[in-house]
mmCIF file of C-alpha atoms in Angstrom:
data_model
loop_
_atom_site.group_PDB
_atom_site.id
_atom_site.type_symbol
_atom_site.label_atom_id
_atom_site.label_comp_id
_atom_site.label_asym_id
_atom_site.label_seq_id
_atom_site.Cartn_x
_atom_site.Cartn_y
_atom_site.Cartn_z
ATOM 1 C CA UNK A 394 178.570 127.076 10.184
ATOM 2 C CA UNK A 395 181.326 127.329 12.773
ATOM 3 C CA UNK A 396 181.480 128.494 16.355
ATOM 4 C CA UNK A 397 178.814 128.171 19.013
ATOM 5 C CA UNK A 398 175.893 128.815 16.614
ATOM 6 C CA UNK A 399 177.013 126.009 14.317
ATOM 7 C CA UNK A 400 177.478 123.718 17.316
ATOM 8 C CA UNK A 401 173.893 124.326 18.457
ATOM 9 C CA UNK A 402 172.563 123.807 14.921
ATOM 10 C CA UNK A 403 174.431 120.505 14.539
ATOM 11 C CA UNK A 404 173.077 119.291 17.870
ATOM 12 C CA UNK A 405 169.538 120.244 16.805
ATOM 13 C CA UNK A 406 169.857 118.351 13.512
ATOM 14 C CA UNK A 407 171.346 115.363 15.316
ATOM 15 C CA UNK A 408 168.438 115.382 17.766
ATOM 16 C CA UNK A 409 165.902 115.390 14.894
ATOM 17 C CA UNK A 410 167.630 112.463 13.168
ATOM 18 C CA UNK A 411 167.717 110.546 16.448
ATOM 19 C CA UNK A 412 164.000 111.154 16.972
ATOM 20 C CA UNK A 413 163.218 109.940 13.450
ATOM 21 C CA UNK A 414 165.166 106.717 13.976
ATOM 22 C CA UNK A 415 163.564 106.308 17.395
ATOM 23 C CA UNK A 416 160.082 106.710 15.920
ATOM 24 C CA UNK A 417 160.776 103.936 13.383
ATOM 25 C CA UNK A 418 161.999 101.565 16.097
ATOM 26 C CA UNK A 419 159.087 102.306 18.437
ATOM 27 C CA UNK A 420 156.482 102.005 15.695
ATOM 28 C CA UNK A 421 157.829 98.699 14.398
ATOM 29 C CA UNK A 422 158.297 97.176 17.858
ATOM 30 C CA UNK A 423 154.780 97.963 18.994
ATOM 31 C CA UNK A 424 152.858 97.293 15.801
ATOM 32 C CA UNK A 425 154.638 94.110 14.738
ATOM 33 C CA UNK A 426 153.175 92.264 17.710
ATOM 34 C CA UNK A 427 151.118 89.098 18.024
ATOM 35 C CA UNK A 428 147.396 89.408 18.608
ATOM 36 C CA UNK A 429 144.437 90.811 16.726
ATOM 37 C CA UNK A 430 144.330 94.511 17.582
ATOM 38 C CA UNK A 431 140.946 94.926 15.895
ATOM 39 C CA UNK A 432 139.496 92.098 17.990
ATOM 40 C CA UNK A 433 140.933 93.550 21.186
ATOM 41 C CA UNK A 434 139.617 97.015 20.335
ATOM 42 C CA UNK A 435 136.156 95.818 19.336
ATOM 43 C CA UNK A 436 135.705 93.452 22.258
ATOM 44 C CA UNK A 437 135.234 89.699 22.729
ATOM 45 C CA UNK A 438 131.556 89.710 21.666
ATOM 46 C CA UNK A 439 132.075 91.314 18.246
ATOM 47 C CA UNK A 440 131.237 89.360 15.113
ATOM 48 C CA UNK A 441 133.881 88.819 12.388
ATOM 49 C CA UNK A 442 132.179 91.506 10.291
ATOM 50 C CA UNK A 443 132.402 94.017 13.121
ATOM 51 C CA UNK A 444 136.048 93.146 13.709
ATOM 52 C CA UNK A 445 136.779 93.684 10.012
ATOM 53 C CA UNK A 446 134.998 97.053 10.111
ATOM 54 C CA UNK A 447 137.149 98.139 13.056
ATOM 55 C CA UNK A 448 140.282 96.989 11.202
ATOM 56 C CA UNK A 449 139.326 99.131 8.207
ATOM 57 C CA UNK A 450 138.612 102.167 10.389
ATOM 58 C CA UNK A 451 142.004 101.791 12.071
ATOM 59 C CA UNK A 452 143.755 101.069 8.738
ATOM 60 C CA UNK A 453 145.154 97.858 10.171
ATOM 61 C CA UNK A 454 144.934 96.130 6.786
ATOM 62 C CA UNK A 455 147.419 98.574 5.233
ATOM 63 C CA UNK A 456 151.111 97.572 4.967
ATOM 64 C CA UNK A 457 153.239 98.608 7.921
ATOM 65 C CA UNK A 458 155.269 101.128 5.907
ATOM 66 C CA UNK A 459 152.051 102.772 4.680
ATOM 67 C CA UNK A 460 150.745 103.083 8.227
ATOM 68 C CA UNK A 461 154.076 104.513 9.370
ATOM 69 C CA UNK A 462 154.006 107.059 6.549
ATOM 70 C CA UNK A 463 150.515 108.139 7.634
ATOM 71 C CA UNK A 464 151.869 108.396 11.191
ATOM 72 C CA UNK A 465 154.661 110.752 10.057
ATOM 73 C CA UNK A 466 152.193 112.675 7.931
ATOM 74 C CA UNK A 467 150.026 113.189 10.994
ATOM 75 C CA UNK A 468 152.974 114.510 12.963
ATOM 76 C CA UNK A 469 153.773 117.093 10.299
ATOM 77 C CA UNK A 470 150.438 118.028 8.737
ATOM 78 C CA UNK A 471 147.702 116.415 10.830
ATOM 79 C CA UNK A 472 145.386 113.565 9.896
ATOM 80 C CA UNK A 473 141.707 112.770 9.367
ATOM 81 C CA UNK A 474 140.317 109.726 11.179
ATOM 82 C CA UNK A 475 137.017 107.923 10.758
ATOM 83 C CA UNK A 476 135.358 107.048 14.058
ATOM 84 C CA UNK A 477 132.573 105.069 12.403
ATOM 85 C CA UNK A 478 129.921 107.762 12.565
ATOM 86 C CA UNK A 479 131.978 110.844 11.710
ATOM 87 C CA UNK A 480 135.363 112.031 10.479
ATOM 88 C CA UNK A 481 137.580 113.628 13.102
ATOM 89 C CA UNK A 482 140.478 115.903 12.212
ATOM 90 C CA UNK A 483 143.581 115.533 14.344
ATOM 91 C CA UNK A 484 145.813 118.608 13.969
ATOM 92 C CA UNK A 485 149.603 118.383 13.860
ATOM 93 C CA UNK A 486 151.458 117.068 15.729
ATOM 94 C CA UNK A 487 148.978 114.199 15.593
ATOM 95 C CA UNK A 488 149.906 110.950 17.362
ATOM 96 C CA UNK A 489 146.692 109.196 16.366
ATOM 97 C CA UNK A 490 143.455 108.328 18.137
ATOM 98 C CA UNK A 491 143.000 106.134 21.169
ATOM 99 C CA UNK A 492 141.533 102.736 20.285
ATOM 100 C CA UNK A 493 139.454 102.772 23.450
ATOM 101 C CA UNK A 494 138.098 106.321 23.707
ATOM 102 C CA UNK A 495 138.561 107.810 20.194
ATOM 103 C CA UNK A 496 140.338 110.656 21.977
ATOM 104 C CA UNK A 497 143.299 112.314 20.278
ATOM 105 C CA UNK A 498 146.528 110.982 21.789
ATOM 106 C CA UNK A 499 148.221 114.391 21.588
ATOM 107 C CA UNK A 500 145.380 116.019 23.547
ATOM 108 C CA UNK A 501 145.485 113.179 26.060
ATOM 109 C CA UNK A 502 149.226 113.634 26.622
ATOM 110 C CA UNK A 503 148.935 117.424 26.883
ATOM 111 C CA UNK A 504 146.228 116.991 29.525
ATOM 112 C CA UNK A 505 148.510 114.735 31.601
ATOM 113 C CA UNK A 506 151.767 116.616 30.981
ATOM 114 C CA UNK A 507 151.280 119.367 33.641
ATOM 115 C CA UNK A 508 151.020 116.698 36.346
ATOM 116 C CA UNK A 509 154.169 114.894 35.212
ATOM 117 C CA UNK A 510 156.055 118.166 34.638
ATOM 118 C CA UNK A 511 155.141 119.374 38.126
ATOM 119 C CA UNK A 512 156.382 116.117 39.623
ATOM 120 C CA UNK A 513 159.607 116.062 37.578
ATOM 121 C CA UNK A 514 160.665 119.683 38.049
ATOM 122 C CA UNK A 515 159.909 119.796 41.776
ATOM 123 C CA UNK A 516 161.750 116.531 42.396
ATOM 124 C CA UNK A 517 164.699 117.761 40.304
ATOM 125 C CA UNK A 518 165.139 120.856 42.475
ATOM 126 C CA UNK A 519 165.104 118.749 45.646
ATOM 127 C CA UNK A 520 167.455 116.026 44.417
ATOM 128 C CA UNK A 521 169.983 118.591 43.176
ATOM 129 C CA UNK A 522 169.915 120.490 46.471
ATOM 130 C CA UNK A 523 170.051 117.347 48.637
ATOM 131 C CA UNK A 524 172.417 115.367 46.411
ATOM 132 C CA UNK A 525 174.963 118.086 45.613
ATOM 133 C CA UNK A 526 174.812 119.403 49.173
ATOM 134 C CA UNK A 527 175.451 115.933 50.579
ATOM 135 C CA UNK A 528 178.330 115.355 48.168
ATOM 136 C CA UNK A 529 179.986 118.668 49.028
ATOM 137 C CA UNK A 530 179.567 118.069 52.769
ATOM 138 C CA UNK A 531 181.035 114.583 52.383
ATOM 139 C CA UNK A 532 184.135 116.028 50.703
ATOM 140 C CA UNK A 533 184.399 118.859 53.205
ATOM 141 C CA UNK A 534 184.294 116.363 56.112
ATOM 142 C CA UNK A 535 186.294 113.639 54.374
ATOM 143 C CA UNK A 536 188.065 111.197 56.648
ATOM 144 C CA UNK A 537 185.681 111.886 59.514
ATOM 145 C CA UNK A 538 182.585 110.217 60.948
ATOM 146 C CA UNK A 539 180.327 112.562 58.969
ATOM 147 C CA UNK A 540 181.683 111.278 55.662
ATOM 148 C CA UNK A 541 181.216 107.629 56.649
ATOM 149 C CA UNK A 542 177.664 108.305 57.818
ATOM 150 C CA UNK A 543 176.756 110.159 54.620
ATOM 151 C CA UNK A 544 178.318 107.411 52.480
ATOM 152 C CA UNK A 545 176.229 104.785 54.288
ATOM 153 C CA UNK A 546 173.040 106.801 53.828
ATOM 154 C CA UNK A 547 173.856 107.316 50.159
ATOM 155 C CA UNK A 548 174.291 103.596 49.548
ATOM 156 C CA UNK A 549 171.041 102.895 51.391
ATOM 157 C CA UNK A 550 169.228 105.457 49.261
ATOM 158 C CA UNK A 551 170.546 103.987 46.002
ATOM 159 C CA UNK A 552 169.437 100.458 46.959
ATOM 160 C CA UNK A 553 165.914 101.322 48.129
ATOM 161 C CA UNK A 554 163.068 101.242 45.548
ATOM 162 C CA UNK A 555 161.048 104.427 45.178
ATOM 163 C CA UNK A 556 157.768 102.700 46.051
ATOM 164 C CA UNK A 557 159.225 101.591 49.410
ATOM 165 C CA UNK A 558 160.295 105.139 50.273
ATOM 166 C CA UNK A 559 156.956 106.517 49.093
ATOM 167 C CA UNK A 560 154.914 103.984 51.022
ATOM 168 C CA UNK A 561 156.857 104.566 54.242
ATOM 169 C CA UNK A 562 156.517 108.337 53.868
ATOM 170 C CA UNK A 563 152.768 108.067 53.300
ATOM 171 C CA UNK A 564 152.272 105.828 56.334
ATOM 172 C CA UNK A 565 154.429 107.947 58.643
ATOM 173 C CA UNK A 566 153.976 111.510 57.412
ATOM 174 C CA UNK A 567 150.357 111.348 56.243
ATOM 175 C CA UNK A 568 148.952 108.549 58.384
ATOM 176 C CA UNK A 569 150.646 108.680 61.771
ATOM 177 C CA UNK A 570 151.987 112.218 62.062
ATOM 178 C CA UNK A 571 149.335 113.845 59.816
ATOM 179 C CA UNK A 572 151.824 116.494 58.730
ATOM 180 C CA UNK A 573 150.816 116.401 55.066
ATOM 181 C CA UNK A 574 147.622 115.445 53.236
ATOM 182 C CA UNK A 575 147.487 112.280 51.168
ATOM 183 C CA UNK A 576 148.601 113.448 47.700
ATOM 184 C CA UNK A 577 145.813 114.646 45.434
ATOM 185 C CA UNK A 578 146.855 116.690 42.441
ATOM 186 C CA UNK A 579 145.736 120.322 42.441
ATOM 187 C CA UNK A 580 146.591 122.465 39.426
ATOM 188 C CA UNK A 581 149.121 125.229 40.065
ATOM 189 C CA UNK A 582 146.800 127.773 38.451
ATOM 190 C CA UNK A 583 143.972 126.805 40.828
ATOM 191 C CA UNK A 584 145.875 126.981 44.123
ATOM 192 C CA UNK A 585 149.703 127.232 44.145
ATOM 193 C CA UNK A 586 149.942 126.488 47.872
ATOM 194 C CA UNK A 587 147.843 123.313 47.697
ATOM 195 C CA UNK A 588 149.702 122.323 44.522
ATOM 196 C CA UNK A 589 152.992 122.351 46.437
ATOM 197 C CA UNK A 590 151.653 120.720 49.613
ATOM 198 C CA UNK A 591 150.073 117.845 47.722
ATOM 199 C CA UNK A 592 153.201 117.194 45.651
ATOM 200 C CA UNK A 593 155.736 117.525 48.479
ATOM 201 C CA UNK A 594 155.575 113.828 49.396
ATOM 202 C CA UNK A 595 156.021 112.554 45.803
ATOM 203 C CA UNK A 596 158.845 115.061 45.351
ATOM 204 C CA UNK A 597 160.589 113.761 48.470
ATOM 205 C CA UNK A 598 160.113 110.126 47.425
ATOM 206 C CA UNK A 599 161.837 110.704 44.097
ATOM 207 C CA UNK A 600 164.426 113.118 45.450
ATOM 208 C CA UNK A 601 165.595 110.855 48.286
ATOM 209 C CA UNK A 602 166.275 108.067 45.782
ATOM 210 C CA UNK A 603 167.872 110.160 43.023
ATOM 211 C CA UNK A 604 169.883 112.409 45.352
ATOM 212 C CA UNK A 605 171.992 109.411 46.368
ATOM 213 C CA UNK A 606 173.339 109.176 42.811
ATOM 214 C CA UNK A 607 174.099 112.896 42.713
ATOM 215 C CA UNK A 608 175.814 112.761 46.092
ATOM 216 C CA UNK A 609 178.166 109.958 45.007
ATOM 217 C CA UNK A 610 178.806 111.603 41.636
ATOM 218 C CA UNK A 611 179.553 114.985 43.223
ATOM 219 C CA UNK A 612 181.840 113.421 45.822
ATOM 220 C CA UNK A 613 183.860 111.348 43.340
ATOM 221 C CA UNK A 614 184.226 114.223 40.839
ATOM 222 C CA UNK A 615 185.312 116.658 43.549
ATOM 223 C CA UNK A 616 187.834 114.238 45.057
ATOM 224 C CA UNK A 617 189.296 113.665 41.592
ATOM 225 C CA UNK A 618 189.682 117.416 41.097
ATOM 226 C CA UNK A 619 191.222 117.881 44.549
ATOM 227 C CA UNK A 620 193.918 115.343 43.656
ATOM 228 C CA UNK A 621 195.098 117.346 40.621
ATOM 229 C CA UNK A 622 198.397 119.228 40.544
ATOM 230 C CA UNK A 623 196.970 122.724 40.232
ATOM 231 C CA UNK A 624 194.937 122.252 43.433
ATOM 232 C CA UNK A 625 198.092 121.274 45.334
ATOM 233 C CA UNK A 626 199.668 124.432 43.966
ATOM 234 C CA UNK A 627 196.784 126.537 45.321
ATOM 235 C CA UNK A 628 197.236 124.932 48.739
ATOM 236 C CA UNK A 629 200.963 125.663 48.627
ATOM 237 C CA UNK A 630 200.180 129.335 48.018
ATOM 238 C CA UNK A 631 197.935 129.366 51.082
ATOM 239 C CA UNK A 632 194.498 129.284 49.435
ATOM 240 C CA UNK A 633 191.923 128.104 51.983
ATOM 241 C CA UNK A 634 190.254 124.694 51.664
ATOM 242 C CA UNK A 635 186.781 126.214 51.557
ATOM 243 C CA UNK A 636 187.714 128.445 48.608
ATOM 244 C CA UNK A 637 189.333 125.509 46.780
ATOM 245 C CA UNK A 638 186.207 123.364 47.201
ATOM 246 C CA UNK A 639 183.848 126.140 46.153
ATOM 247 C CA UNK A 640 185.792 127.589 43.217
ATOM 248 C CA UNK A 641 187.572 124.569 41.767
ATOM 249 C CA UNK A 642 186.438 121.182 43.087
ATOM 250 C CA UNK A 643 182.713 121.852 42.711
ATOM 251 C CA UNK A 644 183.243 123.218 39.198
ATOM 252 C CA UNK A 645 184.787 119.891 38.208
ATOM 253 C CA UNK A 646 181.552 118.115 39.138
ATOM 254 C CA UNK A 647 179.351 120.275 36.907
ATOM 255 C CA UNK A 648 179.805 118.305 33.651
ATOM 256 C CA UNK A 649 178.898 114.834 35.004
ATOM 257 C CA UNK A 650 175.991 116.319 36.971
ATOM 258 C CA UNK A 651 174.608 117.909 33.804
ATOM 259 C CA UNK A 652 174.794 114.572 31.973
ATOM 260 C CA UNK A 653 173.042 112.532 34.663
ATOM 261 C CA UNK A 654 170.434 115.204 35.350
ATOM 262 C CA UNK A 655 169.576 115.527 31.651
ATOM 263 C CA UNK A 656 168.869 111.820 31.337
ATOM 264 C CA UNK A 657 166.874 111.659 34.594
ATOM 265 C CA UNK A 658 164.706 114.674 33.883
ATOM 266 C CA UNK A 659 164.086 113.476 30.329
ATOM 267 C CA UNK A 660 162.870 110.078 31.540
ATOM 268 C CA UNK A 661 160.724 111.653 34.264
ATOM 269 C CA UNK A 662 159.005 113.930 31.763
ATOM 270 C CA UNK A 663 157.945 110.739 30.013
ATOM 271 C CA UNK A 664 156.212 109.640 33.183
ATOM 272 C CA UNK A 665 157.316 108.487 36.627
ATOM 273 C CA UNK A 666 155.284 105.278 36.430
ATOM 274 C CA UNK A 667 155.841 103.912 39.950
ATOM 275 C CA UNK A 668 155.550 107.272 41.698
ATOM 276 C CA UNK A 669 152.430 108.395 39.832
ATOM 277 C CA UNK A 670 150.748 105.031 40.355
ATOM 278 C CA UNK A 671 151.645 104.875 44.061
ATOM 279 C CA UNK A 672 150.397 108.368 44.836
ATOM 280 C CA UNK A 673 147.452 108.277 42.423
ATOM 281 C CA UNK A 674 148.695 111.210 40.340
ATOM 282 C CA UNK A 675 146.977 111.448 36.916
ATOM 283 C CA UNK A 676 150.176 111.881 34.921
ATOM 284 C CA UNK A 677 151.660 110.372 31.781
ATOM 285 C CA UNK A 678 153.165 107.374 33.565
ATOM 286 C CA UNK A 679 149.895 106.300 35.137
ATOM 287 C CA UNK A 680 148.050 106.802 31.857
ATOM 288 C CA UNK A 681 150.606 104.621 30.075
ATOM 289 C CA UNK A 682 149.987 101.809 32.562
ATOM 290 C CA UNK A 683 146.249 101.969 31.840
ATOM 291 C CA UNK A 684 146.894 102.001 28.087
ATOM 292 C CA UNK A 685 149.122 98.920 28.324
ATOM 293 C CA UNK A 686 146.413 97.052 30.246
ATOM 294 C CA UNK A 687 143.886 97.491 27.414
ATOM 295 C CA UNK A 688 146.444 97.260 24.558
ATOM 296 C CA UNK A 689 145.711 100.818 23.423
ATOM 297 C CA UNK A 690 148.662 100.929 21.021
ATOM 298 C CA UNK A 691 148.342 104.533 19.759
ATOM 299 C CA UNK A 692 148.447 105.819 23.341
ATOM 300 C CA UNK A 693 151.377 103.561 24.265
ATOM 301 C CA UNK A 694 153.350 104.453 21.116
ATOM 302 C CA UNK A 695 152.603 108.159 21.546
ATOM 303 C CA UNK A 696 153.702 108.231 25.174
ATOM 304 C CA UNK A 697 156.852 106.195 24.565
ATOM 305 C CA UNK A 698 157.718 108.523 21.690
ATOM 306 C CA UNK A 699 157.129 111.550 23.924
ATOM 307 C CA UNK A 700 159.442 110.003 26.526
ATOM 308 C CA UNK A 701 162.095 109.555 23.850
ATOM 309 C CA UNK A 702 161.563 113.145 22.715
ATOM 310 C CA UNK A 703 162.197 114.522 26.194
ATOM 311 C CA UNK A 704 165.276 112.333 26.698
ATOM 312 C CA UNK A 705 166.770 113.414 23.356
ATOM 313 C CA UNK A 706 165.870 117.062 24.002
ATOM 314 C CA UNK A 707 167.342 116.998 27.505
ATOM 315 C CA UNK A 708 170.595 115.474 26.275
ATOM 316 C CA UNK A 709 170.833 117.973 23.410
ATOM 317 C CA UNK A 710 170.390 120.809 25.907
ATOM 318 C CA UNK A 711 172.999 119.153 28.134
ATOM 319 C CA UNK A 712 175.502 119.189 25.251
ATOM 320 C CA UNK A 713 174.967 122.925 24.867
ATOM 321 C CA UNK A 714 175.291 123.469 28.626
ATOM 322 C CA UNK A 715 178.616 121.581 28.559
ATOM 323 C CA UNK A 716 179.967 124.136 26.125
ATOM 324 C CA UNK A 717 178.718 127.012 28.283
ATOM 325 C CA UNK A 718 179.952 125.557 31.594
ATOM 326 C CA UNK A 719 183.324 124.292 30.378
ATOM 327 C CA UNK A 720 185.237 126.270 27.772
ATOM 328 C CA UNK A 721 187.560 123.289 27.247
ATOM 329 C CA UNK A 722 184.805 121.418 25.395
ATOM 330 C CA UNK A 723 185.594 121.154 21.688
ATOM 331 C CA UNK A 724 182.645 122.398 19.616
ATOM 332 C CA UNK A 725 182.329 119.596 17.055
#
């Protein structure tokens, strides 16, 4: 296939191949690890016979390639798992059962995904507005005190960890000023207003950090465009600076912004670990931390794979958006 349709199809196939390779790497890295998983799952007081029974239930005695094949089979067609007293069917896409709770990993992730998605999408809107706006203003006021001040604030934002920003905001905004409640997740379907109010502080914490990157990227891309010959020609013909910035310079920043935003939003959909832990949000990142603590490998593998899925998906979508935003992109 040729043209835009063929381009999209090739990107979709490439994304699937990347995910397959990623699943092999993740599965091997996490399951070829030291330590007796059956012993950890069963507990320190289990007898050798009980540990062996757990190993059989979890199929830990099977070769690694056999276990990986069953993993792929579960993703495509579902899988049956023995919990000791009953057989539980895990429908596709099945990522396995939690060692600790016997809960289906897919169901566990889907239960946490709305929290993480709410955090990621809200923060994305804020960091694009703040970051791109700051970058444009910096270019518009270049050579003046405003530009130097914004550049200093941008560097400060890039060098400050998110947990520092979040902690300061909680102490000042929630504790001293009492302008916002301490974050406590409320589902959008239950109360949209409380959903937004409770997530505003986490959104700001992420956005203030990430917007610094977008501000610098927007500024550098716009300045590069403004230095091109065709822009000097527009100025010679009397085109105003505001029109040049809006119609030409800002357009030149679209492609790099799409690339960075795709990667950031993909990673965030896999869980903003520090932000969710700091604000006590029951999302994917916080759940992954708990799974790592108890060596719940199916949950860890499932969530890492989901993170990879969102990153690959976001970058595939970004490739398509390149072609839409910039007609100069060669559709290969």
